[in-house]
């Protein structure tokens, strides 16, 4: 399975969602490093199917999802300002949908 750690600074002016999104982008990197090309292609296909028209929202929120596609490379993270513009409920819902695709009993997150 995959485990990540991220330190949250209570004094920081950064939006707390930014830390969560950063942690999820780290999950993308770990999945990419620990999967075969075929496994990554399967995950990318599942994400596109499950998210449909909302796939671009996922890419905006978790740019490292691009790494699952052939030739993909890490992208810049969402800025703290962009996090503030996003609805917290929609961010949480999107992250839960992402976890449902990338996590399984064989590869828990």
XYZ file of N, CA and C in Angstrom:
327
model
N 0.820 -1.189 0.000
C 0.000 0.000 0.000
C 0.864 1.253 0.000
N 0.237 2.363 -0.075
C 0.924 3.644 -0.119
C 0.584 4.461 1.115
N 1.602 5.025 1.722
C 1.431 5.896 2.870
C 2.273 7.133 2.613
N 1.697 8.280 2.871
C 2.453 9.521 2.730
C 2.285 10.336 4.000
N 3.236 11.229 4.225
C 3.162 12.128 5.363
C 3.322 13.549 4.842
N 2.614 14.448 5.487
C 2.752 15.855 5.147
C 2.592 16.639 6.441
N 3.510 17.521 6.701
C 3.456 18.321 7.922
C 2.593 19.557 7.682
N 1.617 19.744 8.556
C 0.774 20.921 8.489
C 1.260 21.922 9.523
N 1.454 23.140 9.092
C 1.946 24.191 9.964
C 0.762 25.049 10.390
N 0.425 24.991 11.660
C -0.714 25.744 12.177
C -0.536 27.253 12.097
N 0.690 27.726 12.031
C 0.969 29.157 11.974
C 0.937 29.671 10.532
N 1.143 28.785 9.597
C 1.224 29.162 8.188
C -0.073 29.813 7.707
N 0.071 30.715 6.783
C -1.089 31.378 6.180
C -1.662 30.566 5.022
N -1.022 29.444 4.709
C -1.436 28.621 3.588
C -2.770 27.938 3.899
N -3.610 27.825 2.892
C -4.877 27.132 3.010
C -4.623 25.668 3.368
N -5.320 25.119 4.368
C -5.111 23.716 4.753
C -5.360 22.739 3.601
N -6.242 23.077 2.684
C -6.499 22.206 1.537
C -5.255 22.048 0.675
N -4.417 23.045 0.653
C -3.202 22.967 -0.150
C -2.319 21.803 0.316
N -2.232 21.593 1.617
C -1.449 20.486 2.147
C -2.034 19.134 1.774
N -3.348 19.026 1.798
C -4.020 17.777 1.423
C -3.790 17.496 -0.056
N -3.933 18.506 -0.889
C -3.726 18.343 -2.334
C -2.272 17.966 -2.615
N -1.353 18.576 -1.906
C 0.058 18.235 -2.064
C 0.295 16.764 -1.711
N -0.341 16.288 -0.662
C -0.197 14.889 -0.262
C -0.761 13.960 -1.342
N -1.888 14.324 -1.928
C -2.464 13.500 -2.993
C -1.576 13.498 -4.240
N -0.927 14.609 -4.528
C 0.013 14.638 -5.647
C 1.205 13.724 -5.369
N 1.615 13.626 -4.089
C 2.674 12.694 -3.725
C 2.224 11.252 -3.937
N 0.942 10.971 -3.652
C 0.403 9.635 -3.905
C 0.533 9.299 -5.388
N 0.227 10.260 -6.251
C 0.356 10.036 -7.698
C 1.788 9.638 -8.055
N 2.764 10.325 -7.470
C 4.163 10.001 -7.750
C 4.524 8.606 -7.254
N 4.037 8.244 -6.076
C 4.318 6.913 -5.532
C 3.684 5.828 -6.396
N 2.466 6.054 -6.835
C 1.785 5.080 -7.700
C 2.555 4.932 -9.008
N 2.984 6.042 -9.570
C 3.725 6.007 -10.835
C 5.028 5.242 -10.666
N 5.718 5.456 -9.560
C 7.003 4.783 -9.320
C 6.830 3.294 -9.027
N 5.673 2.896 -8.489
C 5.478 1.513 -8.088
C 4.613 0.694 -9.021
N 4.307 1.217 -10.199
C 3.415 0.516 -11.126
C 4.095 0.275 -12.462
N 3.610 -0.728 -13.146
C 4.085 -1.005 -14.500
C 3.400 -0.043 -15.464
N 3.906 0.047 -16.677
C 3.284 0.893 -17.699
C 1.853 0.434 -17.957
N 1.643 -0.873 -17.968
C 0.301 -1.407 -18.195
C -0.633 -1.034 -17.035
N -0.131 -1.129 -15.817
C -0.932 -0.760 -14.651
C -1.307 0.712 -14.658
N -0.360 1.562 -15.031
C -0.632 3.001 -15.111
C -1.655 3.311 -16.189
N -1.538 2.622 -17.318
C -2.506 2.836 -18.409
C -3.906 2.432 -17.955
N -4.008 1.358 -17.186
C -5.301 0.909 -16.690
C -5.892 1.937 -15.715
N -5.054 2.464 -14.825
C -5.515 3.480 -13.880
C -5.964 4.730 -14.628
N -5.165 5.173 -15.615
C -5.516 6.363 -16.393
C -6.854 6.162 -17.104
N -7.054 4.990 -17.680
C -8.313 4.690 -18.382
C -9.487 4.721 -17.406
N -9.308 4.103 -16.241
C -10.368 4.095 -15.234
C -10.709 5.506 -14.775
N -9.685 6.328 -14.561
C -9.928 7.709 -14.131
C -10.710 8.467 -15.191
N -10.314 8.313 -16.467
C -11.029 9.009 -17.544
C -12.481 8.555 -17.623
N -12.700 7.244 -17.479
C -14.069 6.712 -17.541
C -14.899 7.181 -16.348
N -14.329 7.096 -15.146
C -15.083 7.467 -13.948
C -15.352 8.966 -13.857
N -14.393 9.769 -14.287
C -14.557 11.214 -14.167
C -15.264 11.830 -15.374
N -15.167 11.196 -16.536
C -15.832 11.728 -17.726
C -15.472 13.178 -17.973
N -16.489 14.020 -18.056
C -16.255 15.444 -18.332
C -15.560 16.159 -17.179
N -15.570 15.560 -16.001
C -14.901 16.158 -14.838
C -13.419 15.820 -14.768
N -12.901 15.106 -15.772
C -11.489 14.721 -15.753
C -10.582 15.948 -15.720
N -10.958 17.010 -16.421
C -10.146 18.232 -16.400
C -10.098 18.850 -15.007
N -11.182 18.729 -14.261
C -11.185 19.211 -12.872
C -10.166 18.424 -12.053
N -10.135 17.102 -12.255
C -9.157 16.271 -11.555
C -7.738 16.699 -11.913
N -7.485 16.955 -13.194
C -6.151 17.383 -13.630
C -5.765 18.735 -13.034
N -6.726 19.630 -12.900
C -6.443 20.928 -12.273
C -6.111 20.745 -10.798
N -6.840 19.849 -10.160
C -6.653 19.630 -8.731
C -5.395 18.810 -8.446
N -5.185 17.744 -9.232
C -4.036 16.854 -9.049
C -3.266 16.747 -10.357
N -2.439 17.728 -10.653
C -1.726 17.730 -11.928
C -0.836 16.499 -12.139
N -0.407 15.848 -11.067
C 0.461 14.681 -11.224
C -0.271 13.463 -11.774
N -1.576 13.543 -11.919
C -2.330 12.470 -12.574
C -1.827 12.307 -14.012
N -1.281 13.378 -14.585
C -0.727 13.303 -15.942
C 0.390 12.270 -16.029
N 1.032 11.969 -14.920
C 2.130 11.009 -14.909
C 1.648 9.596 -15.220
N 0.362 9.328 -15.097
C -0.169 8.005 -15.382
C -0.245 7.736 -16.873
N -0.241 8.789 -17.665
C -0.304 8.636 -19.116
C 1.106 8.473 -19.660
N 1.210 7.811 -20.775
C 2.520 7.597 -21.410
C 3.197 8.936 -21.653
N 4.433 9.034 -21.218
C 5.209 10.249 -21.446
C 4.839 11.390 -20.537
N 3.950 11.136 -19.560
C 3.547 12.208 -18.664
C 4.667 12.572 -17.714
N 4.663 13.800 -17.284
C 5.671 14.251 -16.331
C 4.973 15.027 -15.228
N 5.635 15.173 -14.085
C 5.011 15.916 -12.987
C 4.668 17.332 -13.416
N 3.548 17.799 -12.925
C 3.104 19.151 -13.264
C 3.144 20.009 -12.006
N 2.975 21.285 -12.197
C 2.965 22.204 -11.066
C 1.721 21.959 -10.222
N 1.874 22.107 -8.913
C 0.746 21.911 -8.019
C -0.187 23.110 -8.075
N -1.408 22.876 -7.614
C -2.397 23.944 -7.534
C -1.917 24.949 -6.492
N -2.008 26.202 -6.814
C -1.555 27.225 -5.882
C -2.532 27.365 -4.716
N -2.053 27.939 -3.636
C -2.903 28.142 -2.461
C -4.109 29.007 -2.820
N -3.918 29.997 -3.688
C -5.026 30.859 -4.111
C -6.097 30.093 -4.865
N -5.671 29.161 -5.711
C -6.643 28.348 -6.450
C -7.427 27.459 -5.505
N -6.767 26.940 -4.470
C -7.457 26.097 -3.482
C -8.588 26.874 -2.821
N -8.319 28.140 -2.511
C -9.326 28.952 -1.846
C -10.533 29.188 -2.730
N -10.327 29.254 -4.053
C -11.426 29.488 -4.987
C -12.312 28.259 -5.137
N -11.749 27.072 -4.907
C -12.499 25.837 -5.076
C -13.394 25.601 -3.871
N -14.547 25.052 -4.134
C -15.482 24.681 -3.100
C -14.913 23.487 -2.342
N -14.818 23.576 -1.031
C -14.235 22.512 -0.218
C -14.955 21.190 -0.437
N -16.283 21.219 -0.530
C -17.039 19.987 -0.749
C -16.690 19.356 -2.086
N -16.548 20.160 -3.127
C -16.236 19.594 -4.439
C -14.818 19.029 -4.460
N -13.893 19.665 -3.749
C -12.524 19.151 -3.660
C -12.538 17.802 -2.945
N -13.238 17.715 -1.827
C -13.310 16.457 -1.075
C -13.952 15.361 -1.912
N -15.042 15.680 -2.589
C -15.730 14.701 -3.431
C -14.807 14.209 -4.542
N -14.070 15.123 -5.162
C -13.140 14.756 -6.234
C -12.030 13.856 -5.709
N -11.492 14.165 -4.549
C -10.420 13.352 -3.967
C -10.931 11.959 -3.581
N -12.152 11.874 -3.083
C -12.735 10.570 -2.745
C -12.916 9.731 -4.008
N -13.412 10.364 -5.077
C -13.573 9.647 -6.350
C -12.222 9.141 -6.848
N -11.188 9.972 -6.730
C -9.845 9.584 -7.136
C -9.379 8.360 -6.329
N -9.572 8.398 -5.010
C -9.149 7.287 -4.162
C -9.866 5.986 -4.511
N -11.136 6.079 -4.867
C -11.887 4.880 -5.239
C -11.287 4.186 -6.460
N -10.701 4.966 -7.343
C -10.100 4.387 -8.542
C -8.717 3.822 -8.248
N -7.882 4.573 -7.552
C -6.486 4.163 -7.384
C -6.251 3.199 -6.224
N -7.226 3.070 -5.324
C -7.059 2.198 -4.188
C -7.864 0.921 -4.369
N -7.292 -0.170 -3.900
C -7.959 -1.470 -3.952
C -7.391 -2.323 -2.825
N -8.004 -3.478 -2.570
C -7.439 -4.344 -1.526
C -5.984 -4.750 -1.837
N -5.646 -4.870 -3.123
C -4.273 -5.225 -3.513
C -3.312 -4.062 -3.380
N -3.794 -2.837 -3.554
C -2.939 -1.657 -3.454
C -3.668 -0.541 -2.682
N -3.761 -0.723 -1.344
C -4.473 0.276 -0.528
C -3.717 1.600 -0.453
N -4.477 2.651 -0.296
C -3.909 3.987 -0.093
C -4.347 4.452 1.271
